[in-house]
Coordinates of C-alpha atoms in Angstrom, one line a residue:
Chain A
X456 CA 0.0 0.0 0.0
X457 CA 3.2 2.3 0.8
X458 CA 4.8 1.6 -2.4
X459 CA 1.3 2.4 -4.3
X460 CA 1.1 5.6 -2.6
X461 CA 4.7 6.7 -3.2
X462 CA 3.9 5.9 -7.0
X463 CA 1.5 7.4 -7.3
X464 CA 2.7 10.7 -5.8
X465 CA 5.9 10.1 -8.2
X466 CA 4.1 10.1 -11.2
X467 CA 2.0 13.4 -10.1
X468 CA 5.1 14.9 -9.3
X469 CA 7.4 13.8 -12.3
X470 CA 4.3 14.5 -14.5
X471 CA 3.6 18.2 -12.9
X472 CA 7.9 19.0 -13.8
X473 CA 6.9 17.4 -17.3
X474 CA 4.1 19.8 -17.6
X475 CA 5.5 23.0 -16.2
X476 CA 8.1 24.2 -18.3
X477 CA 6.5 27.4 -20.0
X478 CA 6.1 29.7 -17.2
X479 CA 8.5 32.7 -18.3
X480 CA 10.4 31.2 -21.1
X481 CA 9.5 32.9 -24.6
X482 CA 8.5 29.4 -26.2
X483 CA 8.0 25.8 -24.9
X484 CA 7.7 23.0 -26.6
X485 CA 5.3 19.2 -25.7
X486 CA 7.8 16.6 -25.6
X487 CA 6.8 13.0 -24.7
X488 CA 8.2 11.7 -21.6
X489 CA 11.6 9.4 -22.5
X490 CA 10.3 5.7 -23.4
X491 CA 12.5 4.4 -21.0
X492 CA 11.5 6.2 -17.9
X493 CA 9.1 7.7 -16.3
X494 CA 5.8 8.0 -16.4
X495 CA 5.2 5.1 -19.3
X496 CA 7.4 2.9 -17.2
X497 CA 6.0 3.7 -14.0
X498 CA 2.1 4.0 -15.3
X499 CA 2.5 0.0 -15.6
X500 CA 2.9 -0.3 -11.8
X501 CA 0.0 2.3 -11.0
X502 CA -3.2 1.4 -10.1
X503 CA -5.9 2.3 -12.4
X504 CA -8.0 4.4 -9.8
X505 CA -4.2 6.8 -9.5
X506 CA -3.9 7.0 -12.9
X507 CA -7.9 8.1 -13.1
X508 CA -6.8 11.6 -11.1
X509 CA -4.3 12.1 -13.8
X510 CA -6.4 11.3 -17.2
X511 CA -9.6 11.9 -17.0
X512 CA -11.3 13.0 -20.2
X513 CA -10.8 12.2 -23.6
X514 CA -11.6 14.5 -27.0
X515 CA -14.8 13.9 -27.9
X516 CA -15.1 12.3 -31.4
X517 CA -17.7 14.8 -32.3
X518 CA -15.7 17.5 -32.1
X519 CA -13.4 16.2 -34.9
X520 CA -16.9 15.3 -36.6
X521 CA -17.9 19.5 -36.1
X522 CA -14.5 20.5 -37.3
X523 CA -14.9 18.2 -40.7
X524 CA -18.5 20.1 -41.4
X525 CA -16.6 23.6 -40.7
X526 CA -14.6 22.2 -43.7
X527 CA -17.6 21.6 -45.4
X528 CA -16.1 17.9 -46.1
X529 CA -19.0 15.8 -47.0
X530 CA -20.4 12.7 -45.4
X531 CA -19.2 9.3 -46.5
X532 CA -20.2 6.2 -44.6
X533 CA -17.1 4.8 -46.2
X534 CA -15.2 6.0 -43.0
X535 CA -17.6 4.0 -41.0
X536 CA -16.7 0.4 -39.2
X537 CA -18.9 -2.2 -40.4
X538 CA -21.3 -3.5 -37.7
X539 CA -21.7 -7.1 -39.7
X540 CA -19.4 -9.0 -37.3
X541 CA -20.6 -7.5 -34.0
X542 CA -22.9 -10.9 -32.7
X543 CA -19.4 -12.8 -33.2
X544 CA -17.7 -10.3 -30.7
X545 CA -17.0 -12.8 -27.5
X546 CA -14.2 -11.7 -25.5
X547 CA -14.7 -8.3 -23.2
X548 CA -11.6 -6.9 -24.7
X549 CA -13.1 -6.8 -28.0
X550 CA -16.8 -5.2 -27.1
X551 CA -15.1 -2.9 -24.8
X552 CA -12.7 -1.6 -27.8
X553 CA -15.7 -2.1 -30.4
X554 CA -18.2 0.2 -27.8
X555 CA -15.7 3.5 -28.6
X556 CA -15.5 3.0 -32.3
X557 CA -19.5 2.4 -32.8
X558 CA -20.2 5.9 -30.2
X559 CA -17.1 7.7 -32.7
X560 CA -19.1 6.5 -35.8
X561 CA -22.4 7.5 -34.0
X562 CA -21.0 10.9 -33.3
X563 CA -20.1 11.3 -36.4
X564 CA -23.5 10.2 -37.9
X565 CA -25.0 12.5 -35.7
X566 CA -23.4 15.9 -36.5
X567 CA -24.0 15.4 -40.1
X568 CA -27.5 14.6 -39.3
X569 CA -27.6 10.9 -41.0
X570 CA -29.8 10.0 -37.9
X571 CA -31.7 7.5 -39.9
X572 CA -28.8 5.8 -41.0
X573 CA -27.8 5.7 -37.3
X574 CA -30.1 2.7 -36.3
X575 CA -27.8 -0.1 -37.0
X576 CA -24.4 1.5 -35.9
X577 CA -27.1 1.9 -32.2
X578 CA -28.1 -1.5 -31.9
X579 CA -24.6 -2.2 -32.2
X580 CA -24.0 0.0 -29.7
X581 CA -26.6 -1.4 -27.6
X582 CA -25.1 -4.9 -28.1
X583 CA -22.0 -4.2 -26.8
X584 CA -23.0 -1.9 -24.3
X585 CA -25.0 -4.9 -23.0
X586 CA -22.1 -7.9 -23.5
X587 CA -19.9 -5.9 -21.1
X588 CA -22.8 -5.2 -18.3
X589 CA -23.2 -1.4 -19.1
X590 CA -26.1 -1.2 -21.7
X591 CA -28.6 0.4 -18.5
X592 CA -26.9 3.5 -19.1
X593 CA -27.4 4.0 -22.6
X594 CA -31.1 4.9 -23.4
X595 CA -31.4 2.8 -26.3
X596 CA -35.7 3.7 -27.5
X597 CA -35.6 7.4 -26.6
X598 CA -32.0 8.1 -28.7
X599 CA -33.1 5.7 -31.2
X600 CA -36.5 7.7 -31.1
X601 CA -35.0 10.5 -31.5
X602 CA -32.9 9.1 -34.6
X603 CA -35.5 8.3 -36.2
X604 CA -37.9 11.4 -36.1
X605 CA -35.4 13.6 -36.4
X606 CA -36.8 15.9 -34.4
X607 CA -34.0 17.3 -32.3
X608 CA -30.8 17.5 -32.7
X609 CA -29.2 18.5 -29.8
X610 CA -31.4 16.3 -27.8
X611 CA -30.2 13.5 -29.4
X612 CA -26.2 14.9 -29.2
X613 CA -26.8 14.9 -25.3
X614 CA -28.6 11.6 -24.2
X615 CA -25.6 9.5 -27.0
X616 CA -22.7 11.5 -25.3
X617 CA -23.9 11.5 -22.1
X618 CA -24.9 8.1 -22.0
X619 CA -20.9 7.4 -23.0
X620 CA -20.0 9.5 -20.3
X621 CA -22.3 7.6 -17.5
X622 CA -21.0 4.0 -19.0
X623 CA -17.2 5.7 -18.7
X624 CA -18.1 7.1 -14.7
X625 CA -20.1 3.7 -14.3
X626 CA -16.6 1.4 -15.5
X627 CA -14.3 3.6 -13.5
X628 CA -15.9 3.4 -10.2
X629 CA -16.4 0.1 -10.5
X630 CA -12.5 -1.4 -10.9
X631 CA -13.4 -2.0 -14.2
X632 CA -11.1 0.8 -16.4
X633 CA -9.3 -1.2 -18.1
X634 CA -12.7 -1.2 -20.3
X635 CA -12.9 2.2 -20.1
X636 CA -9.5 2.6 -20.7
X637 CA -10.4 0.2 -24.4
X638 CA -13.6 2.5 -25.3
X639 CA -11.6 5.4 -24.7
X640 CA -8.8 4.2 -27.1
X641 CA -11.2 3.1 -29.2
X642 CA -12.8 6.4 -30.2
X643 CA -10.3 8.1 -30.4
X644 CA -8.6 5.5 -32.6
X645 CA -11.9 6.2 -34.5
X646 CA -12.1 10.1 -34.2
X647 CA -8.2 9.9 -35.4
X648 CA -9.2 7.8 -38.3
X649 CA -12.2 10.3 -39.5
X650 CA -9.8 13.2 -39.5
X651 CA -6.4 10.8 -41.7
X652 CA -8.3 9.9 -44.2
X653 CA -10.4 13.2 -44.7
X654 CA -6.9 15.2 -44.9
X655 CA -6.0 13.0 -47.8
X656 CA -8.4 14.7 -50.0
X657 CA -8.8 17.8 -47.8
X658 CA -5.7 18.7 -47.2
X659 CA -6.9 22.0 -44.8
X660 CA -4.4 23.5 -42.5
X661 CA -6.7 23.5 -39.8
X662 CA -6.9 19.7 -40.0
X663 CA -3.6 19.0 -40.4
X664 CA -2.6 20.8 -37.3
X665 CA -5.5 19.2 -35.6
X666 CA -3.7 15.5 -36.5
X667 CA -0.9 17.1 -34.8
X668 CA -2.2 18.4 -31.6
X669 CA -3.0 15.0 -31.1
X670 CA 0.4 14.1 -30.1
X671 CA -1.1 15.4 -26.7
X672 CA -3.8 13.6 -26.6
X673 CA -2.0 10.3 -27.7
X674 CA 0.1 10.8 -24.4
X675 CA -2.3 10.8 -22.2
X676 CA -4.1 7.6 -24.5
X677 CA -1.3 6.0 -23.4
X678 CA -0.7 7.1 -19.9
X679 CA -4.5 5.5 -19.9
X680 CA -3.5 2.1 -21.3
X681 CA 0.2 1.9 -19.1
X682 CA -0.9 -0.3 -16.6
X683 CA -3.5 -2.8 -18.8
X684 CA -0.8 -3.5 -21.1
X685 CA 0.6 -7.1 -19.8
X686 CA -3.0 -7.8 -18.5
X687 CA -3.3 -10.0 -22.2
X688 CA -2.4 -10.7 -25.3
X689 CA -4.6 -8.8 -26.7
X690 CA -4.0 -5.7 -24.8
X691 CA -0.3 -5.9 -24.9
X692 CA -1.2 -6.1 -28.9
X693 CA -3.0 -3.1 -28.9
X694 CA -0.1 -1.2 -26.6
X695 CA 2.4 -1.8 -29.1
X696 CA 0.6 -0.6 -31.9
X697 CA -0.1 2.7 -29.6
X698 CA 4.0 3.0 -28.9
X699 CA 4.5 2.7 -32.7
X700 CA 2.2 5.3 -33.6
X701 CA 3.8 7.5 -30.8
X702 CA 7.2 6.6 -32.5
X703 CA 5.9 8.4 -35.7
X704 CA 4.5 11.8 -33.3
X705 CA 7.9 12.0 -31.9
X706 CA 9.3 14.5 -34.4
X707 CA 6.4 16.1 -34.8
X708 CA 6.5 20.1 -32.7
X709 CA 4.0 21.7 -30.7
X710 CA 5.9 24.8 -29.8
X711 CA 3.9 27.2 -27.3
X712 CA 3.9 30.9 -27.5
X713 CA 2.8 33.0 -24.3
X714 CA 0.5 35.7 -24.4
X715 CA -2.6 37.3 -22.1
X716 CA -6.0 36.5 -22.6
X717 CA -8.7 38.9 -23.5
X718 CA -11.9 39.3 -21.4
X719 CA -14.8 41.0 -23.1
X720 CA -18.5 40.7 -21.4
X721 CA -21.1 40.6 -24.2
X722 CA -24.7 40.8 -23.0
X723 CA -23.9 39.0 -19.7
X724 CA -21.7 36.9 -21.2
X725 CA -18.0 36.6 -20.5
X726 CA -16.0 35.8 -23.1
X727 CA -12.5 35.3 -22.8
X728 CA -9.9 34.5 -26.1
X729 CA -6.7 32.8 -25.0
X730 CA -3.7 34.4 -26.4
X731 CA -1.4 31.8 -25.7
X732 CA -1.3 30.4 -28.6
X733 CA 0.0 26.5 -29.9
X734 CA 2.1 25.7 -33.4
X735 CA 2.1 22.2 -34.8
X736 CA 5.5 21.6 -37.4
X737 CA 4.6 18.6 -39.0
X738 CA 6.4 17.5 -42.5
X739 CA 4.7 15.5 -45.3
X740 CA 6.5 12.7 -44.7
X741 CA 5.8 12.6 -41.3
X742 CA 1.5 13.3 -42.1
X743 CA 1.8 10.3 -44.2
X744 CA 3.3 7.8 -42.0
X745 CA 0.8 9.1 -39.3
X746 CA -2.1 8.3 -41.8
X747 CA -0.4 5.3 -42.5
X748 CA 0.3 4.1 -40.2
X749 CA -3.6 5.0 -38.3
X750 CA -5.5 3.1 -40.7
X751 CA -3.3 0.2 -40.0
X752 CA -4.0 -0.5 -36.5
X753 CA -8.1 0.6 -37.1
X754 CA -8.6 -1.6 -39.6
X755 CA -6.6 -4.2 -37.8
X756 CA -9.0 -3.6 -34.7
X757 CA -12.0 -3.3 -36.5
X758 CA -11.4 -6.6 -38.2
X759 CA -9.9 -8.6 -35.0
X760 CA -12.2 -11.1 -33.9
Chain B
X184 CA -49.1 -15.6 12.5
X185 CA -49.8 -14.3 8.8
X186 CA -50.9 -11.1 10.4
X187 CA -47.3 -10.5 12.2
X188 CA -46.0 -11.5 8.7
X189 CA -48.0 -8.9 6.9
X190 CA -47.4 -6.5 9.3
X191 CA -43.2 -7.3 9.5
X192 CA -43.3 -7.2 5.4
X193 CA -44.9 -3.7 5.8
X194 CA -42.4 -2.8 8.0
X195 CA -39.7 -3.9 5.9
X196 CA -41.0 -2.0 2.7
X197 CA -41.4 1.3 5.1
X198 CA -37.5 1.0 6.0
X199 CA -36.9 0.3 2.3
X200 CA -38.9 3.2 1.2
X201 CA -37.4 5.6 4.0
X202 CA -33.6 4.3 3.1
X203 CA -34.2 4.3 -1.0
X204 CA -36.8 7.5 -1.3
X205 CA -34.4 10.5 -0.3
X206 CA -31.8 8.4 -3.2
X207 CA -34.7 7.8 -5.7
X208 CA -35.5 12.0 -5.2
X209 CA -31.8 13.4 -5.3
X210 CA -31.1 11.3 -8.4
X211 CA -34.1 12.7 -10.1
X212 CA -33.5 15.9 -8.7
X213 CA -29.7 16.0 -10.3
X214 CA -30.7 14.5 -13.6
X215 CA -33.6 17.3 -13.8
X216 CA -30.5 20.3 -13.0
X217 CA -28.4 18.6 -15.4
X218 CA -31.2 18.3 -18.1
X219 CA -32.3 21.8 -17.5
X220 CA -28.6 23.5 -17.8
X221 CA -28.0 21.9 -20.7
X222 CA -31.1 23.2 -22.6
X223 CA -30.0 26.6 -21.0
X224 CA -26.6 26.5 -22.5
X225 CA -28.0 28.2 -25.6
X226 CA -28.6 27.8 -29.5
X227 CA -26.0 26.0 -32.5
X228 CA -23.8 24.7 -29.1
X229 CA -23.3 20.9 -28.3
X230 CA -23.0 18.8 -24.8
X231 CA -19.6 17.3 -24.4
X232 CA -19.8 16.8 -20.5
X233 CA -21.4 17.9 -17.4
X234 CA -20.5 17.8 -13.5
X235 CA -22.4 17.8 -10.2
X236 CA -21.1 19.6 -7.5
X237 CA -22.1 19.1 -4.3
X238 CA -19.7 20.7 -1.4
X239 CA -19.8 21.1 2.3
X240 CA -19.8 24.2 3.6
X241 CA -15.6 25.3 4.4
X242 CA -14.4 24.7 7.7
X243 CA -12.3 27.7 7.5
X244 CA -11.2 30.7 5.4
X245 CA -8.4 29.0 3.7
X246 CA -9.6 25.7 3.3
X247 CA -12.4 26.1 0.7
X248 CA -13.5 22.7 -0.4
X249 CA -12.8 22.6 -4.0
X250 CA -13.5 19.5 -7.1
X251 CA -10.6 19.7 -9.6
X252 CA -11.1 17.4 -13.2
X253 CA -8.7 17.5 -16.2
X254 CA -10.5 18.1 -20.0
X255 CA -8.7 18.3 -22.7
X256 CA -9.9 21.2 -25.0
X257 CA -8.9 21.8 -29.1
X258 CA -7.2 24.9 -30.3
X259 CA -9.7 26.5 -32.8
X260 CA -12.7 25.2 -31.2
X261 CA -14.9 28.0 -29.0
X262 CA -16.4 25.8 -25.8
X263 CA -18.9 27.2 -23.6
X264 CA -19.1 26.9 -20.0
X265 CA -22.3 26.8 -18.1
X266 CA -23.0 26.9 -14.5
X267 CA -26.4 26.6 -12.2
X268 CA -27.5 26.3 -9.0
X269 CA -29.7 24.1 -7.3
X270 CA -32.6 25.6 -5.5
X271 CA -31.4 25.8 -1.7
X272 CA -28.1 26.4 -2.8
X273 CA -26.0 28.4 -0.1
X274 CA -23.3 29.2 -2.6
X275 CA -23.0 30.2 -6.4
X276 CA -21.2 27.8 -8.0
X277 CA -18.2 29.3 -9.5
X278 CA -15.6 27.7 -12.2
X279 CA -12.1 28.6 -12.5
X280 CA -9.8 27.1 -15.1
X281 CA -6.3 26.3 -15.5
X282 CA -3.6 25.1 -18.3
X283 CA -1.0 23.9 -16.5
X284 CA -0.2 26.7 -13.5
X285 CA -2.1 29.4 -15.2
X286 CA -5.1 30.9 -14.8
X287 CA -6.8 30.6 -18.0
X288 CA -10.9 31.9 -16.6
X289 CA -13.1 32.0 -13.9
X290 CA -17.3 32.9 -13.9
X291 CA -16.2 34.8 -10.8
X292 CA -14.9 38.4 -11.6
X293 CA -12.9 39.1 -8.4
X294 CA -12.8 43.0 -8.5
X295 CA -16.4 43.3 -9.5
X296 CA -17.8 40.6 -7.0
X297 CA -20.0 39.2 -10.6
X298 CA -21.4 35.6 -11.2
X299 CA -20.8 34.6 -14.5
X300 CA -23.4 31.7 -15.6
X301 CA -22.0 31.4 -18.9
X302 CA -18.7 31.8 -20.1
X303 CA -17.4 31.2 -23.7
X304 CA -13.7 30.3 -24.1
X305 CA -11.8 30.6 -27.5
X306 CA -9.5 28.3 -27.0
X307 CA -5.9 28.8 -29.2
X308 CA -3.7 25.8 -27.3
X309 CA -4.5 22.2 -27.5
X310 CA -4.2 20.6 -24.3
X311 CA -5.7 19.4 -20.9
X312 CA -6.8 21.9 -18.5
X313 CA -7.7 21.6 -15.1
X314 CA -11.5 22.8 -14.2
X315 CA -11.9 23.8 -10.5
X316 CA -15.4 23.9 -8.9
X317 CA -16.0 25.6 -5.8
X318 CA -18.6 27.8 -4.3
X319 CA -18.8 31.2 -3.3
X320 CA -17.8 32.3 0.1
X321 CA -16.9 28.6 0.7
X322 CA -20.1 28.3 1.2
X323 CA -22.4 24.8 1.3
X324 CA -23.8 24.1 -2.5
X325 CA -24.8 22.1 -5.3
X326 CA -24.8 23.1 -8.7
X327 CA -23.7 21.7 -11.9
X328 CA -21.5 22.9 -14.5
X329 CA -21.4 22.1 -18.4
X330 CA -19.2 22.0 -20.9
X331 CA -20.1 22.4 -24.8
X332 CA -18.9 23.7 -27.6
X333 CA -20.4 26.0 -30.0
X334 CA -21.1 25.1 -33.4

């Protein structure tokens, strides 16, 4: 219990130094921790209720989703994951995994408003939600109700995302995150996949640098799946596919630039704008093998079974 | 005999009720806060997370009770923050957030003494920032805050 504790207040430590490094100096730059040592390393050791306090929230898919219509991309259920083989899904790792990359596609069906063409991708949803003890939380006839009539919109945004959210509280509390630790991959591997291919044909700054950011977020992805990575094959599978995508991010800079943000109050709102400002330097070469290098391990999850 | 057994089996559902009731009624109660923020958060934004708050009331000056959670927001993307209070409510909830050791916002505006309910935040750095909930005063609340993002 001693040892846990000191962990754990290690890794907060080591990961607050990490973090604070752009107090006065004119830029900073995100670095990933060394491979070798802490907090990858340690993060295997942790318990996954300490590593809850450090990661607790990932993108939401359907923000990647809202930035592709900003683009004014069009929809294609060619990005989509086939829900054909979900009935043969047995193992927990699998439906946990599955579960984020259905609620990404069903994010992404929702923004564009294809609610109809929803139904299926829900069920799957529901399915899986089910298989790994979860599915009370997702309100399968009002969301699908509200698919179907198309009635309203942000209605329907809410109960899907929220119902994600509960199902991610619900597996945390519970000692079960290393599922929400898979869902969580999982749509983001999803979200991630939406916005590779789409730059292949739209090839928009604001995309591009978006792809980048995400060497961030795939830090903290990682810090998420540390400590599940021996727990199976499977899972140390996954891991390794994580680490090689990480491999390609690590040239990739996010240089910071300082600055004060702006407050201005517009009928009773505040509204503040952040000056502080983040740069993503990202070659071609590197884009590609990131795209690359994506669709590998989604399709590979998708079609593992 | 089947009259005790009525009569204990009455008993036992009257405990039940009395122990389950006040749950049943606060989980009704937060799901109807949550519900109604989020249709308050306004036109064109969508619901990426929300957050019940319930704190005890400080025990002194310096030690305001306080709920921190990380989120991580996208440059280029303009979220919006809602807060409201539960009816009974000693304190107004009040969110302040930070990116790392920096004070990024807060729906309290120190010098003025205002309340904020909303705040929109244009966000220009990629990251995960820390949200701290508190009430004011330190005093005992509940209240619920929401994050979306406008469209």
């Amino acid at each position: 219990m001693m040892v846990r504790i000191i962990l754990a207040c290690s890794a907060v430590l080591v990961i607050l130094s990490l973090s604070c490094n752009n107090g006065q100096k004119s830029q900073a730059q995100f670095l990933f921790p060394d491979a070798d040592t802490f907090p990858l390393a340690e993060a295997e050791k942790l318990s996954a209720e300490t590593l809850d306090d450090i990661v607790r929230n990932i993108s939401s898919p359907v923000e990647i989703a809202a930035l592709l219509q900003k683009m004014n991309v069009p929809f294609s259920a060619d990005y989509l994951a086939s829900t054909r083989d979900v009935d043969r899904l047995s193992s927990n790792f699998d439906k946990a995994l599955k579960l984020g990359i259905y609620g990404a596609d069903l994010g992404y069906l929702n923004m564009y408003e294809r609610t109809g063409n929803s139904v299926e991708v829900l069920q799957s949803v529901k399915k899986l939600a089910d298989g790994i003890m979860v599915g009370q939380y997702f309100d399968f006839e009002t969301i699908k109700r509200l698919s179907v009539s198309k009635s309203n919109l942000d209605s329907l945004l809410y109960l899907s995302i929220q119902s994600f959210n509960q199902i991610d509280e619900y597996l945390r509390s519970n000692q079960r995150g290393h599922l929400s630790a898979l869902m969580i991959a999982g749509a983001w591997i999803e979200a991630q996949y939406f916005a590779t291919q789409v730059v292949k044909d739209y090839p928009d700054e604001l995309l591009i640098n978006r792809i980048g950011e995400q060497k961030t977020i795939l830090n903290d992805i990682l810090l998420l799946l540390a400590p599940f990575c021996k727990m199976s094959s499977d899972y140390t599978s996954l891991c390794n596919y994580m680490n090689q995508l990480r491999e390609k991010y690590r040239e990739v800079t996010i240089t910071y630039t300082p600055g004060e943000p702006e407050t201005i109050e517009v009928d009773g709102r505040l509204t503040v704008i952040q000056n502080e400002e983040s740069k993503v330097e990202m070659t071609g070469q590197q884009l590609s093998e990131i795209i690359e290098l994506t669709q590998t391990i989604r399709n590979n999850v998708i079609q593992s079974n | 005999m089947l009259y005790k057994v009525t009569k204990m089996k009455k008993l036992f559902l009257y405990i039940v009720l009395l122990v389950v009731f006040p749950f049943m009624i606060s989980g009704q109660n937060n799901g109807n806060l949550v519900s109604n923020c989020v249709a308050s958060t306004g036109p064109n934004t969508t619901y990426l997370k929300d957050y019940v708050i319930k704190l005890p009331k400080a025990t002194s000056k310096t030690s305001i009770p306080v709920v921190k959670e990380n989120f991580p927001l996208s440059k280029g993307t303009n979220y919006r923050f809602t807060i409201c209070n539960s009816e009974g409510s000693a304190g107004q909830l009040i969110i302040t957030i930070y990116e790392r050791d920096q004070k990024v916002l807060s729906s309290f505006n120190e010098k003025t003494g205002k309340f904020y309910n909303s705040v929109d935040f244009a966000c220009n750095k990629t990251g995960t920032y820390t949200f701290h909930f508190s009430f004011s005063n330190g005093d005992q609340g509940m209240g619920v805050g929401v994050v979306s993002f406008v469209r």
